[in-house]
Amino acid sequence: PDLVTELRKRFAGEIRLDLANRILYSTDASIYQIEPQGVLIPRHQDDLQAAMETAAKYGVPIVPRGAGTSLAGQAIGDGLILDCSRWLDRVLEIDPERRLAIVEPGVVLSRLNHHAGRVGLQFGPDPASGERATMGGVVANNATGAHSIVYGMSADHIASAEVLLSDGSMATFG
């Protein structure tokens, strides 16, 4: 079987291979444009793992993406775009006593801060794109913002992260 056939067997989310979607995902907030091979929109964590394992098997790069707010082209590439902003966008838990939040990668930063604000907390870094930027990108790019001297960078506020490595295996850093 080929990459697409195997993805269709293992991936429950959307697989978009048409030209219109490839063009839509070929740009981000940067000046660059690179048309991807396709776009994957995962419904759950099993989809993430299936995408990573299948892409690794066929030697196809994965480009994680949320809102595409990157200014240096980090959200585009010629592989498969993995867009977590549609279904993997939940704030799973906010623990005010431990001052921790558990979120999925597609959660928009301002939405996290809305929920955290209800218990007197906020995720410190305040990038200009905070109304659109997803937490996966905020963490991956170590977002800062105009008040980084006061609030620090994203890395200063991450207790741990469950991540999928390029071969699809799971690791926890923290």
Short mmCIF file of N, CA and C in Angstrom, two decimals:
data_model
loop_
_atom_site.label_atom_id
_atom_site.label_comp_id
_atom_site.label_asym_id
_atom_site.label_seq_id
_atom_site.Cartn_x
_atom_site.Cartn_y
_atom_site.Cartn_z
N PRO A 1 0.83 -1.20 0.00
CA PRO A 1 0.00 0.00 0.00
C PRO A 1 0.86 1.26 0.00
N ASP A 2 0.29 2.34 -0.46
CA ASP A 2 1.02 3.61 -0.45
C ASP A 2 0.61 4.43 0.77
N LEU A 3 1.22 5.60 0.89
CA LEU A 3 1.00 6.49 2.04
C LEU A 3 -0.48 6.81 2.22
N VAL A 4 -1.13 7.26 1.18
CA VAL A 4 -2.53 7.69 1.28
C VAL A 4 -3.44 6.52 1.63
N THR A 5 -3.22 5.36 1.02
CA THR A 5 -4.03 4.18 1.32
C THR A 5 -3.89 3.80 2.78
N GLU A 6 -2.67 3.81 3.28
CA GLU A 6 -2.45 3.44 4.68
C GLU A 6 -3.04 4.48 5.63
N LEU A 7 -2.91 5.75 5.28
CA LEU A 7 -3.53 6.80 6.12
C LEU A 7 -5.03 6.62 6.17
N ARG A 8 -5.66 6.34 5.04
CA ARG A 8 -7.12 6.17 5.01
C ARG A 8 -7.57 5.01 5.88
N LYS A 9 -6.73 4.02 6.08
CA LYS A 9 -7.06 2.87 6.94
C LYS A 9 -6.90 3.22 8.42
N ARG A 10 -5.92 4.05 8.74
CA ARG A 10 -5.56 4.28 10.14
C ARG A 10 -6.03 5.61 10.71
N PHE A 11 -6.36 6.57 9.86
CA PHE A 11 -6.59 7.95 10.28
C PHE A 11 -8.09 8.26 10.24
N ALA A 12 -8.68 8.60 11.40
CA ALA A 12 -10.13 8.86 11.48
C ALA A 12 -10.48 10.31 11.13
N GLY A 13 -9.51 11.19 11.18
CA GLY A 13 -9.77 12.60 10.89
C GLY A 13 -9.87 12.85 9.40
N GLU A 14 -9.78 14.12 9.04
CA GLU A 14 -9.89 14.51 7.63
C GLU A 14 -8.54 14.41 6.93
N ILE A 15 -8.56 13.89 5.72
CA ILE A 15 -7.40 13.84 4.84
C ILE A 15 -7.74 14.70 3.63
N ARG A 16 -7.06 15.81 3.50
CA ARG A 16 -7.35 16.74 2.40
C ARG A 16 -6.16 16.78 1.44
N LEU A 17 -6.40 16.28 0.24
CA LEU A 17 -5.33 16.20 -0.76
C LEU A 17 -5.59 17.07 -1.98
N ASP A 18 -6.73 17.75 -2.01
CA ASP A 18 -7.11 18.53 -3.18
C ASP A 18 -6.26 19.80 -3.29
N LEU A 19 -6.20 20.33 -4.49
CA LEU A 19 -5.38 21.50 -4.77
C LEU A 19 -5.80 22.71 -3.92
N ALA A 20 -7.09 22.94 -3.77
CA ALA A 20 -7.55 24.11 -3.01
C ALA A 20 -7.00 24.09 -1.58
N ASN A 21 -7.07 22.96 -0.89
CA ASN A 21 -6.55 22.88 0.47
C ASN A 21 -5.03 22.96 0.51
N ARG A 22 -4.38 22.35 -0.46
CA ARG A 22 -2.92 22.44 -0.50
C ARG A 22 -2.49 23.89 -0.68
N ILE A 23 -3.20 24.66 -1.50
CA ILE A 23 -2.87 26.08 -1.69
C ILE A 23 -3.17 26.87 -0.43
N LEU A 24 -4.33 26.62 0.20
CA LEU A 24 -4.68 27.33 1.44
C LEU A 24 -3.62 27.13 2.52
N TYR A 25 -3.08 25.93 2.61
CA TYR A 25 -2.09 25.62 3.64
C TYR A 25 -0.65 25.85 3.17
N SER A 26 -0.47 26.44 2.00
CA SER A 26 0.88 26.69 1.49
C SER A 26 1.48 27.99 2.03
N THR A 27 0.69 28.77 2.75
CA THR A 27 1.18 30.03 3.31
C THR A 27 0.87 30.11 4.80
N ASP A 28 1.62 30.93 5.47
CA ASP A 28 1.33 31.28 6.86
C ASP A 28 1.46 32.80 6.95
N ALA A 29 1.78 33.33 8.10
CA ALA A 29 1.90 34.79 8.23
C ALA A 29 3.24 35.32 7.71
N SER A 30 4.06 34.45 7.18
CA SER A 30 5.37 34.85 6.65
C SER A 30 5.24 35.23 5.17
N ILE A 31 6.37 35.55 4.57
CA ILE A 31 6.40 35.88 3.14
C ILE A 31 6.57 34.63 2.28
N TYR A 32 6.70 33.45 2.90
CA TYR A 32 7.02 32.23 2.17
C TYR A 32 5.76 31.50 1.70
N GLN A 33 5.95 30.66 0.67
CA GLN A 33 4.88 29.81 0.18
C GLN A 33 5.48 28.49 -0.28
N ILE A 34 5.02 27.39 0.34
CA ILE A 34 5.45 26.05 -0.03
C ILE A 34 4.21 25.16 -0.04
N GLU A 35 3.92 24.58 -1.17
CA GLU A 35 2.73 23.73 -1.27
C GLU A 35 3.00 22.37 -0.63
N PRO A 36 2.15 21.97 0.33
CA PRO A 36 2.32 20.66 0.97
C PRO A 36 1.76 19.53 0.10
N GLN A 37 2.09 18.30 0.47
CA GLN A 37 1.54 17.13 -0.22
C GLN A 37 0.07 16.93 0.14
N GLY A 38 -0.30 17.37 1.33
CA GLY A 38 -1.67 17.22 1.79
C GLY A 38 -1.81 17.79 3.18
N VAL A 39 -3.05 17.74 3.67
CA VAL A 39 -3.38 18.27 5.00
C VAL A 39 -4.11 17.19 5.78
N LEU A 40 -3.67 16.96 7.01
CA LEU A 40 -4.33 16.01 7.90
C LEU A 40 -4.92 16.79 9.07
N ILE A 41 -6.18 16.53 9.37
CA ILE A 41 -6.84 17.20 10.48
C ILE A 41 -7.28 16.10 11.46
N PRO A 42 -6.48 15.85 12.50
CA PRO A 42 -6.75 14.75 13.42
C PRO A 42 -7.94 15.02 14.33
N ARG A 43 -8.69 13.95 14.64
CA ARG A 43 -9.82 14.04 15.57
C ARG A 43 -9.40 13.74 17.01
N HIS A 44 -8.36 12.95 17.18
CA HIS A 44 -7.94 12.54 18.53
C HIS A 44 -6.47 12.14 18.50
N GLN A 45 -5.94 11.83 19.67
CA GLN A 45 -4.52 11.53 19.79
C GLN A 45 -4.10 10.32 18.97
N ASP A 46 -4.98 9.33 18.84
CA ASP A 46 -4.64 8.16 18.02
C ASP A 46 -4.35 8.56 16.58
N ASP A 47 -5.07 9.58 16.09
CA ASP A 47 -4.81 10.09 14.74
C ASP A 47 -3.42 10.69 14.64
N LEU A 48 -3.02 11.40 15.68
CA LEU A 48 -1.67 12.00 15.68
C LEU A 48 -0.62 10.90 15.55
N GLN A 49 -0.80 9.87 16.34
CA GLN A 49 0.17 8.77 16.32
C GLN A 49 0.16 8.05 14.97
N ALA A 50 -1.03 7.82 14.42
CA ALA A 50 -1.12 7.16 13.11
C ALA A 50 -0.45 8.01 12.04
N ALA A 51 -0.66 9.31 12.08
CA ALA A 51 -0.04 10.21 11.10
C ALA A 51 1.48 10.16 11.20
N MET A 52 1.99 10.26 12.41
CA MET A 52 3.44 10.28 12.60
C MET A 52 4.07 8.95 12.17
N GLU A 53 3.49 7.84 12.59
CA GLU A 53 4.04 6.53 12.25
C GLU A 53 4.00 6.29 10.74
N THR A 54 2.88 6.62 10.12
CA THR A 54 2.74 6.39 8.68
C THR A 54 3.68 7.28 7.88
N ALA A 55 3.75 8.55 8.25
CA ALA A 55 4.66 9.47 7.55
C ALA A 55 6.11 9.00 7.71
N ALA A 56 6.47 8.55 8.90
CA ALA A 56 7.84 8.07 9.12
C ALA A 56 8.13 6.85 8.24
N LYS A 57 7.18 5.95 8.15
CA LYS A 57 7.34 4.74 7.33
C LYS A 57 7.63 5.08 5.87
N TYR A 58 6.99 6.13 5.35
CA TYR A 58 7.15 6.52 3.96
C TYR A 58 8.13 7.67 3.75
N GLY A 59 8.78 8.11 4.83
CA GLY A 59 9.79 9.17 4.72
C GLY A 59 9.22 10.53 4.32
N VAL A 60 7.98 10.78 4.74
CA VAL A 60 7.33 12.05 4.41
C VAL A 60 7.36 12.96 5.64
N PRO A 61 7.84 14.19 5.50
CA PRO A 61 7.88 15.10 6.65
C PRO A 61 6.48 15.50 7.11
N ILE A 62 6.37 15.72 8.40
CA ILE A 62 5.14 16.25 9.01
C ILE A 62 5.43 17.68 9.42
N VAL A 63 4.48 18.57 9.13
CA VAL A 63 4.60 19.97 9.53
C VAL A 63 3.42 20.27 10.45
N PRO A 64 3.64 20.29 11.77
CA PRO A 64 2.54 20.62 12.69
C PRO A 64 2.11 22.07 12.48
N ARG A 65 0.80 22.29 12.59
CA ARG A 65 0.30 23.64 12.34
C ARG A 65 -0.98 23.88 13.12
N GLY A 66 -1.12 25.10 13.57
CA GLY A 66 -2.36 25.54 14.19
C GLY A 66 -2.97 26.62 13.33
N ALA A 67 -2.81 27.86 13.76
CA ALA A 67 -3.42 28.98 13.04
C ALA A 67 -2.53 29.53 11.93
N GLY A 68 -1.31 29.07 11.82
CA GLY A 68 -0.42 29.57 10.78
C GLY A 68 0.06 30.98 11.04
N THR A 69 0.27 31.33 12.31
CA THR A 69 0.67 32.70 12.66
C THR A 69 2.18 32.90 12.64
N SER A 70 2.93 31.89 12.28
CA SER A 70 4.39 32.03 12.29
C SER A 70 4.85 33.06 11.27
N LEU A 71 5.85 33.82 11.65
CA LEU A 71 6.37 34.89 10.79
C LEU A 71 7.60 34.46 10.01
N ALA A 72 8.11 33.26 10.27
CA ALA A 72 9.34 32.82 9.62
C ALA A 72 9.15 31.52 8.83
N GLY A 73 7.91 31.15 8.53
CA GLY A 73 7.66 29.98 7.69
C GLY A 73 7.62 28.66 8.41
N GLN A 74 7.53 28.65 9.75
CA GLN A 74 7.54 27.38 10.48
C GLN A 74 6.28 26.55 10.26
N ALA A 75 5.19 27.14 9.79
CA ALA A 75 3.92 26.42 9.66
C ALA A 75 3.66 25.94 8.23
N ILE A 76 4.68 25.96 7.38
CA ILE A 76 4.51 25.47 6.02
C ILE A 76 5.64 24.52 5.68
N GLY A 77 5.42 23.70 4.66
CA GLY A 77 6.45 22.77 4.22
C GLY A 77 5.89 21.85 3.16
N ASP A 78 6.76 21.08 2.52
CA ASP A 78 6.34 20.25 1.40
C ASP A 78 5.88 18.86 1.81
N GLY A 79 5.75 18.61 3.10
CA GLY A 79 5.28 17.32 3.58
C GLY A 79 3.77 17.33 3.80
N LEU A 80 3.35 16.71 4.89
CA LEU A 80 1.95 16.70 5.27
C LEU A 80 1.73 17.69 6.41
N ILE A 81 0.82 18.61 6.23
CA ILE A 81 0.46 19.55 7.29
C ILE A 81 -0.42 18.81 8.28
N LEU A 82 -0.14 18.95 9.55
CA LEU A 82 -0.93 18.33 10.61
C LEU A 82 -1.58 19.46 11.41
N ASP A 83 -2.85 19.72 11.13
CA ASP A 83 -3.57 20.86 11.72
C ASP A 83 -4.41 20.39 12.90
N CYS A 84 -3.98 20.74 14.10
CA CYS A 84 -4.66 20.32 15.34
C CYS A 84 -5.71 21.32 15.81
N SER A 85 -5.93 22.40 15.08
CA SER A 85 -6.79 23.47 15.58
C SER A 85 -8.28 23.17 15.48
N ARG A 86 -8.68 22.16 14.74
CA ARG A 86 -10.11 21.91 14.55
C ARG A 86 -10.73 21.10 15.69
N TRP A 87 -10.14 19.94 16.01
CA TRP A 87 -10.73 19.07 17.01
C TRP A 87 -9.88 18.89 18.27
N LEU A 88 -8.60 19.08 18.17
CA LEU A 88 -7.74 18.92 19.36
C LEU A 88 -7.53 20.28 20.00
N ASP A 89 -8.64 20.88 20.44
CA ASP A 89 -8.61 22.27 20.88
C ASP A 89 -9.25 22.49 22.26
N ARG A 90 -9.10 21.50 23.12
CA ARG A 90 -9.77 21.59 24.43
C ARG A 90 -8.81 21.95 25.56
N VAL A 91 -9.33 22.74 26.48
CA VAL A 91 -8.67 22.94 27.77
C VAL A 91 -9.18 21.79 28.63
N LEU A 92 -8.31 20.84 28.95
CA LEU A 92 -8.73 19.63 29.65
C LEU A 92 -8.85 19.83 31.15
N GLU A 93 -7.97 20.65 31.71
CA GLU A 93 -8.00 20.84 33.16
C GLU A 93 -7.26 22.12 33.51
N ILE A 94 -7.77 22.81 34.52
CA ILE A 94 -7.04 23.91 35.14
C ILE A 94 -7.06 23.65 36.63
N ASP A 95 -5.88 23.56 37.20
CA ASP A 95 -5.72 23.29 38.63
C ASP A 95 -5.16 24.54 39.29
N PRO A 96 -6.03 25.34 39.92
CA PRO A 96 -5.56 26.60 40.49
C PRO A 96 -4.58 26.41 41.65
N GLU A 97 -4.73 25.33 42.41
CA GLU A 97 -3.81 25.11 43.54
C GLU A 97 -2.39 24.86 43.06
N ARG A 98 -2.25 24.04 42.02
CA ARG A 98 -0.92 23.73 41.49
C ARG A 98 -0.50 24.72 40.41
N ARG A 99 -1.42 25.60 40.02
CA ARG A 99 -1.17 26.61 38.99
C ARG A 99 -0.76 25.95 37.67
N LEU A 100 -1.56 24.93 37.29
CA LEU A 100 -1.27 24.15 36.08
C LEU A 100 -2.50 24.06 35.20
N ALA A 101 -2.27 23.98 33.91
CA ALA A 101 -3.33 23.71 32.94
C ALA A 101 -2.88 22.56 32.06
N ILE A 102 -3.83 21.73 31.69
CA ILE A 102 -3.58 20.66 30.72
C ILE A 102 -4.42 21.00 29.50
N VAL A 103 -3.74 21.13 28.36
CA VAL A 103 -4.42 21.55 27.14
C VAL A 103 -4.00 20.67 25.97
N GLU A 104 -4.86 20.65 24.95
CA GLU A 104 -4.51 20.00 23.69
C GLU A 104 -3.79 21.01 22.81
N PRO A 105 -3.04 20.55 21.80
CA PRO A 105 -2.20 21.48 21.04
C PRO A 105 -2.95 22.53 20.23
N GLY A 106 -4.22 22.30 19.92
CA GLY A 106 -4.97 23.25 19.11
C GLY A 106 -5.69 24.34 19.89
N VAL A 107 -5.52 24.37 21.21
CA VAL A 107 -6.17 25.41 22.02
C VAL A 107 -5.55 26.76 21.68
N VAL A 108 -6.39 27.75 21.42
CA VAL A 108 -5.91 29.10 21.16
C VAL A 108 -5.51 29.73 22.49
N LEU A 109 -4.37 30.40 22.50
CA LEU A 109 -3.83 31.00 23.72
C LEU A 109 -4.85 31.88 24.44
N SER A 110 -5.57 32.73 23.73
CA SER A 110 -6.53 33.61 24.40
C SER A 110 -7.66 32.81 25.06
N ARG A 111 -8.00 31.67 24.48
CA ARG A 111 -9.04 30.81 25.09
C ARG A 111 -8.52 30.18 26.37
N LEU A 112 -7.27 29.73 26.36
CA LEU A 112 -6.68 29.22 27.59
C LEU A 112 -6.70 30.31 28.66
N ASN A 113 -6.30 31.51 28.30
CA ASN A 113 -6.27 32.60 29.29
C ASN A 113 -7.66 32.99 29.76
N HIS A 114 -8.66 32.85 28.91
CA HIS A 114 -10.04 33.10 29.33
C HIS A 114 -10.42 32.13 30.45
N HIS A 115 -10.16 30.84 30.25
CA HIS A 115 -10.47 29.83 31.27
C HIS A 115 -9.61 30.03 32.52
N ALA A 116 -8.33 30.28 32.32
CA ALA A 116 -7.43 30.46 33.46
C ALA A 116 -7.80 31.71 34.25
N GLY A 117 -8.26 32.74 33.56
CA GLY A 117 -8.63 33.99 34.22
C GLY A 117 -9.76 33.83 35.20
N ARG A 118 -10.60 32.83 34.99
CA ARG A 118 -11.73 32.57 35.92
C ARG A 118 -11.23 32.19 37.31
N VAL A 119 -10.00 31.68 37.40
CA VAL A 119 -9.43 31.31 38.70
C VAL A 119 -8.20 32.17 39.03
N GLY A 120 -8.11 33.34 38.37
CA GLY A 120 -7.06 34.29 38.68
C GLY A 120 -5.69 33.96 38.10
N LEU A 121 -5.64 33.15 37.06
CA LEU A 121 -4.37 32.78 36.45
C LEU A 121 -4.32 33.25 35.00
N GLN A 122 -3.12 33.22 34.43
CA GLN A 122 -2.95 33.43 33.00
C GLN A 122 -1.65 32.77 32.58
N PHE A 123 -1.60 32.35 31.32
CA PHE A 123 -0.35 31.87 30.74
C PHE A 123 0.43 33.12 30.38
N GLY A 124 1.59 33.31 31.00
CA GLY A 124 2.32 34.57 30.95
C GLY A 124 2.64 35.16 29.60
N PRO A 125 3.33 34.46 28.74
CA PRO A 125 3.72 35.07 27.46
C PRO A 125 2.51 35.61 26.69
N ASP A 126 2.71 36.77 26.08
CA ASP A 126 1.60 37.43 25.37
C ASP A 126 2.00 37.84 23.96
N PRO A 127 2.21 36.86 23.07
CA PRO A 127 2.56 37.22 21.69
C PRO A 127 1.42 38.00 21.04
N ALA A 128 1.76 38.83 20.08
CA ALA A 128 0.76 39.64 19.39
C ALA A 128 -0.31 38.78 18.73
N SER A 129 0.02 37.55 18.39
CA SER A 129 -0.91 36.64 17.72
C SER A 129 -1.75 35.82 18.70
N GLY A 130 -1.76 36.18 19.97
CA GLY A 130 -2.42 35.40 21.01
C GLY A 130 -3.89 35.13 20.79
N GLU A 131 -4.57 35.95 20.00
CA GLU A 131 -6.00 35.71 19.70
C GLU A 131 -6.19 34.59 18.68
N ARG A 132 -5.10 34.16 18.03
CA ARG A 132 -5.19 33.12 17.02
C ARG A 132 -4.20 31.98 17.26
N ALA A 133 -3.07 32.27 17.85
CA ALA A 133 -2.00 31.28 18.02
C ALA A 133 -2.45 30.11 18.89
N THR A 134 -2.15 28.90 18.44
CA THR A 134 -2.49 27.71 19.21
C THR A 134 -1.34 27.34 20.13
N MET A 135 -1.66 26.66 21.21
CA MET A 135 -0.65 26.34 22.23
C MET A 135 0.45 25.43 21.70
N GLY A 136 0.15 24.57 20.75
CA GLY A 136 1.20 23.75 20.15
C GLY A 136 2.28 24.62 19.55
N GLY A 137 1.88 25.62 18.79
CA GLY A 137 2.83 26.55 18.18
C GLY A 137 3.47 27.48 19.19
N VAL A 138 2.69 27.93 20.18
CA VAL A 138 3.23 28.80 21.23
C VAL A 138 4.38 28.09 21.94
N VAL A 139 4.18 26.82 22.27
CA VAL A 139 5.21 26.05 22.96
C VAL A 139 6.37 25.73 22.01
N ALA A 140 6.05 25.26 20.80
CA ALA A 140 7.09 24.87 19.85
C ALA A 140 8.01 26.02 19.47
N ASN A 141 7.44 27.22 19.37
CA ASN A 141 8.22 28.39 18.99
C ASN A 141 8.75 29.18 20.18
N ASN A 142 8.44 28.71 21.39
CA ASN A 142 8.86 29.39 22.61
C ASN A 142 8.43 30.87 22.56
N ALA A 143 7.14 31.07 22.31
CA ALA A 143 6.58 32.42 22.15
C ALA A 143 6.87 33.28 23.37
N THR A 144 7.00 34.57 23.10
CA THR A 144 7.25 35.52 24.18
C THR A 144 6.19 36.61 24.14
N GLY A 145 6.52 37.76 23.69
CA GLY A 145 5.58 38.87 23.62
C GLY A 145 6.19 40.13 24.18
N ALA A 146 5.41 41.19 24.12
CA ALA A 146 5.89 42.51 24.52
C ALA A 146 6.27 42.57 26.00
N HIS A 147 5.68 41.71 26.82
CA HIS A 147 5.95 41.75 28.26
C HIS A 147 6.84 40.59 28.72
N SER A 148 7.68 40.08 27.83
CA SER A 148 8.50 38.91 28.17
C SER A 148 9.48 39.17 29.31
N ILE A 149 9.87 40.41 29.50
CA ILE A 149 10.77 40.71 30.62
C ILE A 149 10.06 40.44 31.94
N VAL A 150 8.76 40.69 31.97
CA VAL A 150 7.97 40.44 33.18
C VAL A 150 7.49 38.99 33.23
N TYR A 151 6.92 38.49 32.12
CA TYR A 151 6.26 37.19 32.11
C TYR A 151 7.16 36.04 31.67
N GLY A 152 8.27 36.33 31.05
CA GLY A 152 9.16 35.28 30.57
C GLY A 152 8.70 34.72 29.22
N MET A 153 9.37 33.64 28.83
CA MET A 153 9.07 32.96 27.57
C MET A 153 8.20 31.74 27.87
N SER A 154 7.64 31.15 26.82
CA SER A 154 6.79 29.98 27.00
C SER A 154 7.51 28.87 27.75
N ALA A 155 8.78 28.64 27.43
CA ALA A 155 9.53 27.56 28.08
C ALA A 155 9.61 27.74 29.59
N ASP A 156 9.49 28.97 30.04
CA ASP A 156 9.52 29.24 31.49
C ASP A 156 8.25 28.77 32.18
N HIS A 157 7.22 28.44 31.42
CA HIS A 157 5.91 28.13 32.00
C HIS A 157 5.43 26.73 31.67
N ILE A 158 6.28 25.88 31.14
CA ILE A 158 5.89 24.52 30.78
C ILE A 158 6.40 23.57 31.86
N ALA A 159 5.48 22.93 32.57
CA ALA A 159 5.87 21.96 33.59
C ALA A 159 6.27 20.64 32.94
N SER A 160 5.50 20.20 31.95
CA SER A 160 5.82 18.99 31.19
C SER A 160 5.02 19.00 29.90
N ALA A 161 5.46 18.18 28.97
CA ALA A 161 4.76 18.07 27.69
C ALA A 161 4.82 16.62 27.21
N GLU A 162 3.66 16.10 26.82
CA GLU A 162 3.62 14.80 26.16
C GLU A 162 3.75 15.08 24.68
N VAL A 163 4.74 14.47 24.05
CA VAL A 163 5.00 14.74 22.65
C VAL A 163 5.12 13.44 21.86
N LEU A 164 4.81 13.53 20.59
CA LEU A 164 5.05 12.42 19.68
C LEU A 164 6.34 12.70 18.94
N LEU A 165 7.23 11.75 18.96
CA LEU A 165 8.50 11.88 18.25
C LEU A 165 8.28 11.54 16.77
N SER A 166 9.28 11.78 15.96
CA SER A 166 9.13 11.63 14.51
C SER A 166 8.78 10.21 14.08
N ASP A 167 9.07 9.21 14.91
CA ASP A 167 8.71 7.83 14.56
C ASP A 167 7.33 7.43 15.08
N GLY A 168 6.64 8.37 15.75
CA GLY A 168 5.32 8.09 16.29
C GLY A 168 5.33 7.63 17.74
N SER A 169 6.50 7.45 18.33
CA SER A 169 6.54 7.04 19.73
C SER A 169 6.27 8.25 20.63
N MET A 170 5.72 7.96 21.81
CA MET A 170 5.34 8.99 22.77
C MET A 170 6.47 9.20 23.77
N ALA A 171 6.68 10.46 24.12
CA ALA A 171 7.65 10.79 25.16
C ALA A 171 7.07 11.91 26.00
N THR A 172 7.49 11.96 27.25
CA THR A 172 7.09 13.04 28.14
C THR A 172 8.34 13.77 28.56
N PHE A 173 8.33 15.08 28.34
CA PHE A 173 9.45 15.93 28.75
C PHE A 173 8.97 16.82 29.89
N GLY A 174 9.82 17.02 30.86
CA GLY A 174 9.43 17.91 31.95
C GLY A 174 10.29 17.71 33.16
#
